Amino acid sequence: MSWRSRWWWAAALLASAAEAGYILSLRNSSAFFSEFYYPAMCPGWDAYMEAAVPLSVLHSWMPLVWYGGLPAVVVAFLAHWISTRIRRPPIGRVVSRVLAALLLVAYSTAPLAFAVDIGINRSCLGVWGGPEGAALFLRGDIAPMLAALCMLAAVRTPRHRIRRLLTSRPFRRGTVILAALGLLALLPAADLMNGPIAPLDHCPTGDGTRVLTGERAYLCQARGGGAFANVSDRDLLAYGQAACRAYTGRLEDAYAIAPICPPAATRVQANIDAEEAEFRAEETRNQKVCDSSRHRPRITPVRVTRDRAFTDYGVLESFEYAEGTAENPWDDGVLDKAQKNGLVATGPGHVIIRSHSDYDICLTLETYRRRPPLELKGWDHVVEVGYDSLTGHIELMDPISGLTDVPNLAFRGRGHYRIRVHYRSPDWKAWTPQHLLVMVYPGTGRPVAEYCGAGAGRGVTSARRRCR
């Protein structure tokens, strides 16, 4: 064995041993790097992801590539040394080259893929997780790859044999054939040039009940939020089609490619239909609860209105501001007063009724010409307040969503009214609706009368049990 070969073998053993020592020194170490994002088409990353599963199988079932390839380097060195001593050097060279090729397959994929991406577009660094992510992917491959290259250098064929090989007729013919095939293989490289990027104007919109399909829908969806701003339509569609071919059925992966991937669109549409069916079933159930628990007035009301309502923030309000009153309803302190008794409060031209924001409301509105009897049985909380109507309009609404399907409760126009609000909490576990009964009748006086209700189904008949 020549000194040149010995030096190359020493370098290979040193590189692989250093990596093996580093692997053995790890103790529950972890790395954190920036979240992946996709600023451009990066074929190296895509190729690396495609090869991730086969490479993991190779690393799991091939002990020779464990510990930075140290076992492969040691076996190759012993094979070359023994074959040289017994005067059969071709055997050692073949074994060494096979094991070096095995190490290159196992450890050079990530470095080569990273080099391709950086050579095409430096913004591909973000796909690899930035500098920290690239270091994480590459740090375990550099030393074994260098060791494999050193092994090839150690068993390199002498120069006179190389010269004889290069001048042979079979080699020249093979070179011509490989050159032609290489040109054909390099033709697709032109696809890496940026193509046209269509503007986001006139993107299709849907009602959320069906999946939008088509290339235009996919491009608009993929570029939402500024992503893929510098990627051509052609490349972005190619990326989506590749993702469709690799789609495994997960719902999380389906939304991004559903417009151009029928299997993903079917998965997303099935999820939308299931959510719609669940929502309709909940609506039907809540409506049945409201219909089965209607209030029976003890005296004849002027008008009764029933509705199933929902609020964004648990507040029903009525605004009526006459000339010269407060311009900003949120500065009059009515909400603070409503929070004290937890149910209802009034101010000049302002009424607030509170409820739970996460549950539907079985809302009943009743207007009377005279004071109705006080009812506590079946209610958790009852509060009565006075109110002066400035314009003759008491129309409760959700200030966010704009609930306006309720009538004007000030049936006598401007004047003094009493508003009595009854509240029954929902079944927290069964997720049933809550109940609000609002009684409005003409009356003077502004004091607040707060009562603790008897509670639903507890059978308490006391009519005037004050909370505090």
Coordinates of C-alpha atoms in Angstrom, one line a residue:
M1 CA 0.0 0.0 0.0
S2 CA 1.5 3.3 -1.0
W3 CA 2.0 6.3 1.3
R4 CA -0.5 8.3 -0.8
S5 CA -3.2 5.6 -0.2
R6 CA -2.3 5.5 3.5
W7 CA -2.8 9.2 4.0
W8 CA -6.2 9.1 2.3
W9 CA -7.2 6.1 4.4
A10 CA -6.1 8.0 7.5
A11 CA -8.2 11.0 6.5
A12 CA -11.2 8.8 5.9
L13 CA -10.9 7.1 9.2
L14 CA -10.4 10.4 11.0
A15 CA -13.5 12.0 9.5
S16 CA -15.8 9.1 10.2
A17 CA -14.3 8.6 13.7
A18 CA -14.9 12.3 14.5
E19 CA -18.5 12.0 13.4
A20 CA -19.0 8.8 15.4
G21 CA -17.6 10.4 18.5
Y22 CA -19.9 13.4 18.0
I23 CA -22.9 11.1 17.7
L24 CA -21.9 9.1 20.8
S25 CA -21.5 12.4 22.8
L26 CA -25.1 13.6 22.1
R27 CA -27.3 13.5 25.2
N28 CA -31.0 14.5 24.5
S29 CA -29.8 17.4 22.5
S30 CA -32.3 19.4 20.5
A31 CA -32.2 22.2 18.0
F32 CA -34.6 25.0 17.3
F33 CA -34.8 27.0 14.1
S34 CA -37.1 29.2 12.3
E35 CA -40.4 27.8 10.8
F36 CA -40.2 26.6 7.3
Y37 CA -41.6 28.8 4.6
Y38 CA -41.6 28.5 0.8
P39 CA -40.4 31.6 -0.9
A40 CA -39.5 29.9 -4.2
M41 CA -39.5 26.6 -6.0
C42 CA -36.6 24.6 -4.6
P43 CA -36.1 21.3 -6.4
G44 CA -33.3 20.2 -4.1
W45 CA -35.6 20.3 -1.1
D46 CA -38.4 18.5 -2.9
A47 CA -35.9 15.8 -4.0
Y48 CA -34.6 15.4 -0.5
M49 CA -38.2 15.1 0.9
E50 CA -38.9 12.4 -1.7
A51 CA -35.7 10.5 -0.7
A52 CA -36.3 10.9 3.1
V53 CA -38.2 7.6 3.5
P54 CA -35.8 5.4 1.5
L55 CA -32.8 7.0 3.2
S56 CA -34.4 6.3 6.6
V57 CA -34.9 2.6 5.7
L58 CA -31.2 2.5 4.6
H59 CA -30.0 4.0 7.8
S60 CA -32.2 1.6 9.9
W61 CA -31.3 -1.6 8.2
M62 CA -27.6 -1.1 7.1
P63 CA -25.3 -1.2 10.2
L64 CA -22.3 -0.3 8.0
V65 CA -23.6 3.3 7.7
W66 CA -24.2 3.8 11.4
Y67 CA -22.0 6.1 13.5
G68 CA -21.1 8.4 10.7
G69 CA -20.1 5.5 8.4
L70 CA -17.2 4.4 10.6
P71 CA -18.0 0.6 10.2
A72 CA -18.0 0.9 6.4
V73 CA -14.7 2.8 6.4
V74 CA -13.0 0.2 8.7
V75 CA -14.3 -2.7 6.6
A76 CA -13.1 -1.1 3.4
F77 CA -9.7 -0.3 4.8
L78 CA -9.3 -3.9 6.0
A79 CA -10.4 -5.3 2.7
H80 CA -8.0 -3.1 0.8
W81 CA -5.1 -3.8 3.1
I82 CA -5.6 -7.6 3.1
S83 CA -6.1 -7.8 -0.6
T84 CA -2.9 -5.8 -1.1
R85 CA -1.0 -8.2 1.1
I86 CA -2.3 -11.2 -0.7
R87 CA -1.5 -9.6 -4.1
R88 CA -5.2 -9.3 -5.1
P89 CA -5.6 -5.5 -5.0
P90 CA -8.7 -5.4 -7.4
I91 CA -10.8 -7.1 -4.7
G92 CA -10.0 -4.4 -2.1
R93 CA -10.6 -1.6 -4.6
V94 CA -14.0 -3.1 -5.6
V95 CA -15.1 -3.5 -1.9
S96 CA -13.9 0.0 -1.1
R97 CA -15.7 1.6 -4.0
V98 CA -18.9 -0.2 -3.2
L99 CA -18.8 0.9 0.4
A100 CA -17.9 4.4 -0.6
A101 CA -20.8 4.5 -3.0
L102 CA -23.1 3.3 -0.2
L103 CA -21.9 6.1 2.1
L104 CA -22.4 8.7 -0.6
V105 CA -26.0 7.4 -1.2
A106 CA -26.6 7.5 2.6
Y107 CA -25.0 10.9 3.4
S108 CA -24.6 13.0 0.3
T109 CA -28.3 13.6 -0.6
A110 CA -28.8 16.5 1.8
P111 CA -25.6 18.4 0.9
L112 CA -26.1 18.0 -2.8
A113 CA -29.8 19.0 -2.6
F114 CA -28.8 22.0 -0.5
A115 CA -26.1 23.0 -3.0
V116 CA -28.6 22.8 -5.9
D117 CA -31.2 25.0 -4.1
I118 CA -28.7 27.6 -3.1
G119 CA -27.2 27.6 -6.7
I120 CA -30.7 28.2 -8.2
N121 CA -32.1 30.7 -5.7
R122 CA -30.6 31.8 -2.4
S123 CA -34.0 32.4 -1.0
C124 CA -34.4 28.6 -0.8
L125 CA -32.4 28.8 2.4
G126 CA -35.7 29.6 4.1
V127 CA -37.1 26.2 2.9
W128 CA -34.3 24.5 4.9
G129 CA -35.2 26.5 8.0
G130 CA -32.7 29.2 7.7
P131 CA -29.0 28.8 8.7
E132 CA -30.0 26.9 11.9
G133 CA -32.2 24.5 10.0
A134 CA -29.6 23.9 7.2
A135 CA -26.9 23.2 9.9
L136 CA -29.3 20.7 11.5
F137 CA -29.8 18.9 8.2
L138 CA -26.2 19.0 7.0
R139 CA -24.0 18.6 10.1
G140 CA -24.4 14.8 10.3
D141 CA -23.7 14.3 6.5
I142 CA -20.5 16.3 5.8
A143 CA -18.0 14.1 7.6
P144 CA -19.3 10.8 6.2
M145 CA -19.4 12.2 2.7
L146 CA -15.8 13.4 3.0
A147 CA -14.8 10.0 4.3
A148 CA -16.4 8.4 1.3
L149 CA -14.5 10.7 -1.1
C150 CA -11.2 10.0 0.7
M151 CA -11.9 6.3 0.3
L152 CA -12.3 6.7 -3.4
A153 CA -9.1 8.7 -3.5
A154 CA -7.3 6.0 -1.5
V155 CA -8.1 3.3 -4.1
R156 CA -7.7 5.4 -7.1
T157 CA -6.4 3.6 -10.2
P158 CA -2.8 4.4 -11.2
R159 CA -2.4 7.1 -13.9
H160 CA -1.1 4.8 -16.7
R161 CA -4.2 2.6 -16.3
I162 CA -6.5 5.6 -16.4
R163 CA -4.7 6.8 -19.6
R164 CA -5.1 3.5 -21.2
L165 CA -8.8 3.4 -20.3
L166 CA -9.5 6.9 -21.6
T167 CA -7.9 6.1 -25.0
S168 CA -9.8 2.9 -25.5
R169 CA -12.6 2.7 -28.1
P170 CA -15.4 1.5 -25.8
F171 CA -14.8 4.4 -23.5
R172 CA -14.9 6.9 -26.3
R173 CA -18.2 5.5 -27.6
G174 CA -19.7 5.4 -24.1
T175 CA -18.6 9.1 -23.6
V176 CA -20.5 10.1 -26.7
I177 CA -23.7 8.3 -25.6
L178 CA -23.5 9.7 -22.1
A179 CA -23.0 13.2 -23.4
A180 CA -26.1 12.9 -25.6
L181 CA -28.1 11.6 -22.6
G182 CA -26.8 14.4 -20.4
L183 CA -28.0 17.0 -22.9
L184 CA -31.4 15.5 -22.9
A185 CA -31.4 15.4 -19.1
L186 CA -30.4 19.0 -18.8
L187 CA -33.2 20.3 -21.1
P188 CA -35.8 20.5 -18.2
A189 CA -33.4 23.0 -16.5
A190 CA -35.0 25.7 -18.6
D191 CA -38.2 25.2 -16.5
L192 CA -36.4 26.8 -13.5
M193 CA -36.7 30.2 -15.2
N194 CA -39.4 32.4 -13.8
G195 CA -42.5 32.5 -15.9
P196 CA -45.5 34.9 -15.8
I197 CA -47.3 35.6 -12.5
A198 CA -51.0 36.4 -12.8
P199 CA -52.4 39.2 -10.6
L200 CA -54.7 38.3 -7.7
D201 CA -57.5 40.5 -9.0
H202 CA -60.8 38.8 -9.7
C203 CA -60.0 35.7 -7.6
P204 CA -63.0 33.4 -7.3
T205 CA -64.9 33.5 -4.0
G206 CA -67.3 31.0 -2.5
D207 CA -69.8 30.8 0.2
G208 CA -67.8 28.2 2.3
T209 CA -70.2 25.3 1.6
R210 CA -68.2 23.9 -1.4
V211 CA -64.6 23.6 -2.5
L212 CA -63.6 26.0 -5.2
T213 CA -61.7 24.1 -8.0
G214 CA -59.5 25.1 -10.9
E215 CA -56.0 26.4 -11.4
R216 CA -57.0 30.0 -10.7
A217 CA -58.6 29.1 -7.4
Y218 CA -55.4 27.2 -6.4
L219 CA -53.1 30.1 -7.4
C220 CA -55.2 32.6 -5.4
Q221 CA -55.4 30.4 -2.4
A222 CA -51.7 29.6 -2.4
R223 CA -50.7 33.2 -2.7
G224 CA -53.0 34.4 0.0
G225 CA -51.1 36.4 2.6
G226 CA -48.2 37.1 0.3
A227 CA -46.8 33.6 0.0
F228 CA -45.2 32.5 -3.2
A229 CA -45.1 36.1 -4.5
N230 CA -42.0 35.5 -6.7
V231 CA -43.0 32.0 -7.9
S232 CA -44.4 31.8 -11.5
D233 CA -47.8 30.3 -12.1
R234 CA -46.3 27.3 -13.9
D235 CA -43.9 26.5 -11.1
L236 CA -46.6 26.9 -8.4
L237 CA -48.9 24.6 -10.3
A238 CA -46.2 22.1 -10.7
Y239 CA -45.5 22.2 -7.0
G240 CA -49.2 21.7 -6.2
Q241 CA -49.5 18.8 -8.7
A242 CA -46.5 17.1 -7.0
A243 CA -48.1 17.6 -3.6
C244 CA -51.3 16.0 -5.0
R245 CA -49.4 13.0 -6.2
A246 CA -47.9 12.6 -2.8
Y247 CA -51.2 13.2 -1.0
T248 CA -51.9 10.6 1.7
G249 CA -55.4 11.5 2.7
R250 CA -54.7 13.7 5.7
L251 CA -57.3 16.5 6.1
E252 CA -54.6 19.0 7.2
D253 CA -52.8 18.5 3.9
A254 CA -55.9 18.6 1.8
Y255 CA -56.9 22.3 2.1
A256 CA -53.8 23.7 0.3
I257 CA -54.1 21.5 -2.8
A258 CA -57.9 20.9 -2.9
P259 CA -58.6 23.2 -6.0
I260 CA -56.3 21.1 -8.3
C261 CA -56.4 17.7 -6.5
P262 CA -59.6 15.7 -6.7
P263 CA -58.8 13.3 -3.9
A264 CA -58.0 16.3 -1.6
A265 CA -61.1 18.2 -2.8
T266 CA -63.3 15.1 -1.9
R267 CA -61.7 15.0 1.5
V268 CA -62.3 18.7 2.2
Q269 CA -65.8 18.6 0.9
A270 CA -66.7 15.6 3.0
N271 CA -65.4 17.5 6.1
I272 CA -67.4 20.6 5.1
D273 CA -70.5 18.5 4.6
A274 CA -70.0 16.8 8.0
E275 CA -69.6 20.2 9.8
E276 CA -72.7 21.5 8.0
A277 CA -74.7 18.5 9.0
E278 CA -73.5 18.8 12.6
F279 CA -74.4 22.5 12.6
R280 CA -77.9 21.8 11.2
A281 CA -78.5 19.1 13.8
E282 CA -77.5 21.5 16.6
E283 CA -79.8 24.2 15.1
T284 CA -82.7 21.7 15.0
R285 CA -82.0 20.5 18.5
N286 CA -81.9 24.1 19.9
Q287 CA -85.0 25.1 18.1
K288 CA -86.9 22.1 19.6
V289 CA -85.7 23.2 23.1
C290 CA -87.0 26.7 22.5
D291 CA -90.3 25.5 21.1
S292 CA -90.9 23.1 24.0
S293 CA -90.3 25.7 26.7
R294 CA -92.5 28.5 25.6
H295 CA -93.7 30.9 28.3
R296 CA -97.5 31.0 29.1
P297 CA -98.4 34.6 30.1
R298 CA -100.7 34.9 33.2
I299 CA -102.4 38.0 31.7
T300 CA -103.1 38.9 28.1
P301 CA -100.1 40.6 26.5
V302 CA -100.3 43.2 23.8
R303 CA -97.8 41.3 21.7
V304 CA -95.6 38.2 22.0
T305 CA -92.5 37.7 19.9
R306 CA -90.3 34.5 20.1
D307 CA -87.0 34.1 18.4
R308 CA -83.8 32.0 18.7
A309 CA -81.0 34.4 18.9
F310 CA -77.2 34.4 19.2
T311 CA -74.8 37.2 20.3
D312 CA -71.2 37.6 19.6
Y313 CA -70.3 39.1 23.1
G314 CA -73.3 38.2 25.2
V315 CA -75.0 41.6 24.9
L316 CA -78.4 42.7 23.6
E317 CA -78.8 46.5 23.3
S318 CA -81.2 49.2 22.3
F319 CA -80.1 52.7 21.4
E320 CA -82.3 55.7 21.0
Y321 CA -80.5 59.1 21.4
A322 CA -82.4 62.2 21.2
E323 CA -80.9 65.5 20.3
G324 CA -78.5 66.8 22.9
T325 CA -77.9 63.4 24.6
A326 CA -74.6 61.5 24.7
E327 CA -73.1 60.8 21.3
N328 CA -71.0 57.8 22.4
P329 CA -73.2 55.0 24.0
W330 CA -70.1 53.3 25.4
D331 CA -69.3 56.2 27.7
D332 CA -72.6 56.3 29.6
G333 CA -71.7 53.6 32.2
V334 CA -74.7 51.4 31.4
L335 CA -72.5 48.3 30.8
D336 CA -70.9 48.7 34.2
K337 CA -74.3 48.8 35.9
A338 CA -75.4 45.7 34.0
Q339 CA -72.3 43.9 35.1
K340 CA -73.1 44.6 38.7
N341 CA -76.5 42.8 38.7
G342 CA -75.3 40.5 35.9
L343 CA -78.4 40.9 33.8
V344 CA -79.9 44.3 32.8
A345 CA -79.3 48.0 33.1
T346 CA -80.6 51.2 31.5
G347 CA -79.6 54.8 30.9
P348 CA -80.9 57.7 28.9
G349 CA -81.7 56.1 25.6
H350 CA -79.8 53.0 26.3
V351 CA -80.8 49.4 27.4
I352 CA -78.3 46.5 27.9
I353 CA -79.3 42.9 28.6
R354 CA -76.5 40.4 29.3
S355 CA -76.3 36.7 28.6
H356 CA -73.7 34.0 27.9
S357 CA -72.0 34.6 24.5
D358 CA -71.4 30.9 23.8
Y359 CA -74.9 29.6 23.8
D360 CA -78.0 30.2 21.8
I361 CA -80.8 32.2 23.4
C362 CA -84.5 31.3 23.5
L363 CA -85.7 34.8 23.4
T364 CA -89.3 35.8 24.3
L365 CA -90.4 39.4 24.2
E366 CA -93.8 40.4 25.7
T367 CA -95.4 43.8 26.0
Y368 CA -98.3 44.6 28.4
R369 CA -100.7 47.5 29.0
R370 CA -100.4 47.0 32.8
R371 CA -98.0 45.4 35.2
P372 CA -97.9 41.6 34.8
P373 CA -97.6 39.3 37.8
L374 CA -94.1 38.6 39.1
E375 CA -92.9 35.2 38.1
L376 CA -89.9 33.5 39.7
K377 CA -90.5 29.8 39.4
G378 CA -88.3 28.2 36.8
W379 CA -86.0 31.3 36.5
D380 CA -82.5 31.7 37.9
H381 CA -82.4 35.5 37.9
V382 CA -85.0 38.2 37.6
V383 CA -84.2 42.0 37.4
E384 CA -86.7 44.8 36.8
V385 CA -85.5 48.3 35.9
G386 CA -87.1 51.6 34.8
Y387 CA -86.5 53.2 31.4
D388 CA -87.4 56.5 29.8
S389 CA -87.9 56.1 26.1
L390 CA -86.6 59.3 24.3
T391 CA -87.8 58.6 20.8
G392 CA -90.3 55.7 21.3
H393 CA -88.1 53.0 19.9
I394 CA -86.9 50.1 22.1
E395 CA -85.5 47.6 19.6
L396 CA -83.1 45.1 21.0
M397 CA -80.2 44.0 18.8
D398 CA -76.8 42.5 18.9
P399 CA -74.5 45.5 18.3
I400 CA -72.0 43.3 16.4
S401 CA -74.1 41.0 14.2
G402 CA -77.1 43.4 14.1
L403 CA -80.0 41.3 15.3
T404 CA -83.0 43.3 14.1
D405 CA -85.8 40.8 13.7
V406 CA -87.5 41.9 16.9
P407 CA -90.3 44.4 17.1
N408 CA -90.4 47.8 18.8
L409 CA -91.2 47.2 22.5
A410 CA -92.1 50.9 23.1
F411 CA -95.7 50.3 21.9
R412 CA -96.9 53.6 23.4
G413 CA -94.2 55.7 21.9
R414 CA -92.1 58.0 24.1
G415 CA -92.6 57.8 27.8
H416 CA -91.8 55.8 30.9
Y417 CA -91.6 52.0 30.9
R418 CA -90.6 49.2 33.2
I419 CA -88.5 46.4 31.8
R420 CA -88.5 43.0 33.6
V421 CA -85.9 40.5 32.4
H422 CA -86.0 36.8 33.4
Y423 CA -82.9 34.6 32.8
R424 CA -82.5 30.8 32.9
S425 CA -79.0 29.4 32.4
P426 CA -78.3 26.6 29.8
D427 CA -77.5 23.0 30.6
W428 CA -73.7 23.5 30.5
K429 CA -72.9 19.8 29.8
A430 CA -75.6 19.2 27.2
W431 CA -74.9 22.5 25.5
T432 CA -78.6 23.5 25.4
P433 CA -79.8 27.1 24.9
Q434 CA -80.2 29.7 27.6
H435 CA -83.6 31.5 28.0
L436 CA -84.5 35.2 28.2
L437 CA -88.0 36.4 28.9
V438 CA -88.3 40.2 28.6
M439 CA -91.5 41.9 29.8
V440 CA -92.2 45.6 29.0
Y441 CA -95.1 47.6 30.3
P442 CA -95.8 51.3 31.0
G443 CA -94.7 52.4 34.4
T444 CA -93.0 55.2 36.3
G445 CA -90.1 55.0 38.7
R446 CA -86.5 54.1 38.1
P447 CA -85.5 51.9 41.1
V448 CA -83.9 48.5 40.3
A449 CA -85.7 45.4 41.7
E450 CA -83.5 42.3 41.7
Y451 CA -84.9 38.9 42.6
C452 CA -83.3 35.5 42.9
G453 CA -85.2 33.1 40.8
A454 CA -86.5 29.8 42.1
G455 CA -84.5 27.9 39.5
A456 CA -85.8 25.6 36.8
G457 CA -87.9 22.8 38.2
R458 CA -87.2 23.4 41.9
G459 CA -90.9 24.1 42.7
V460 CA -90.3 27.3 44.9
T461 CA -93.5 29.3 44.9
S462 CA -92.3 32.4 46.7
A463 CA -93.1 35.5 44.6
R464 CA -90.9 38.1 46.1
R465 CA -87.6 36.7 47.4
R466 CA -85.0 39.5 46.9
C467 CA -81.4 38.6 45.9
R468 CA -79.9 41.4 48.1

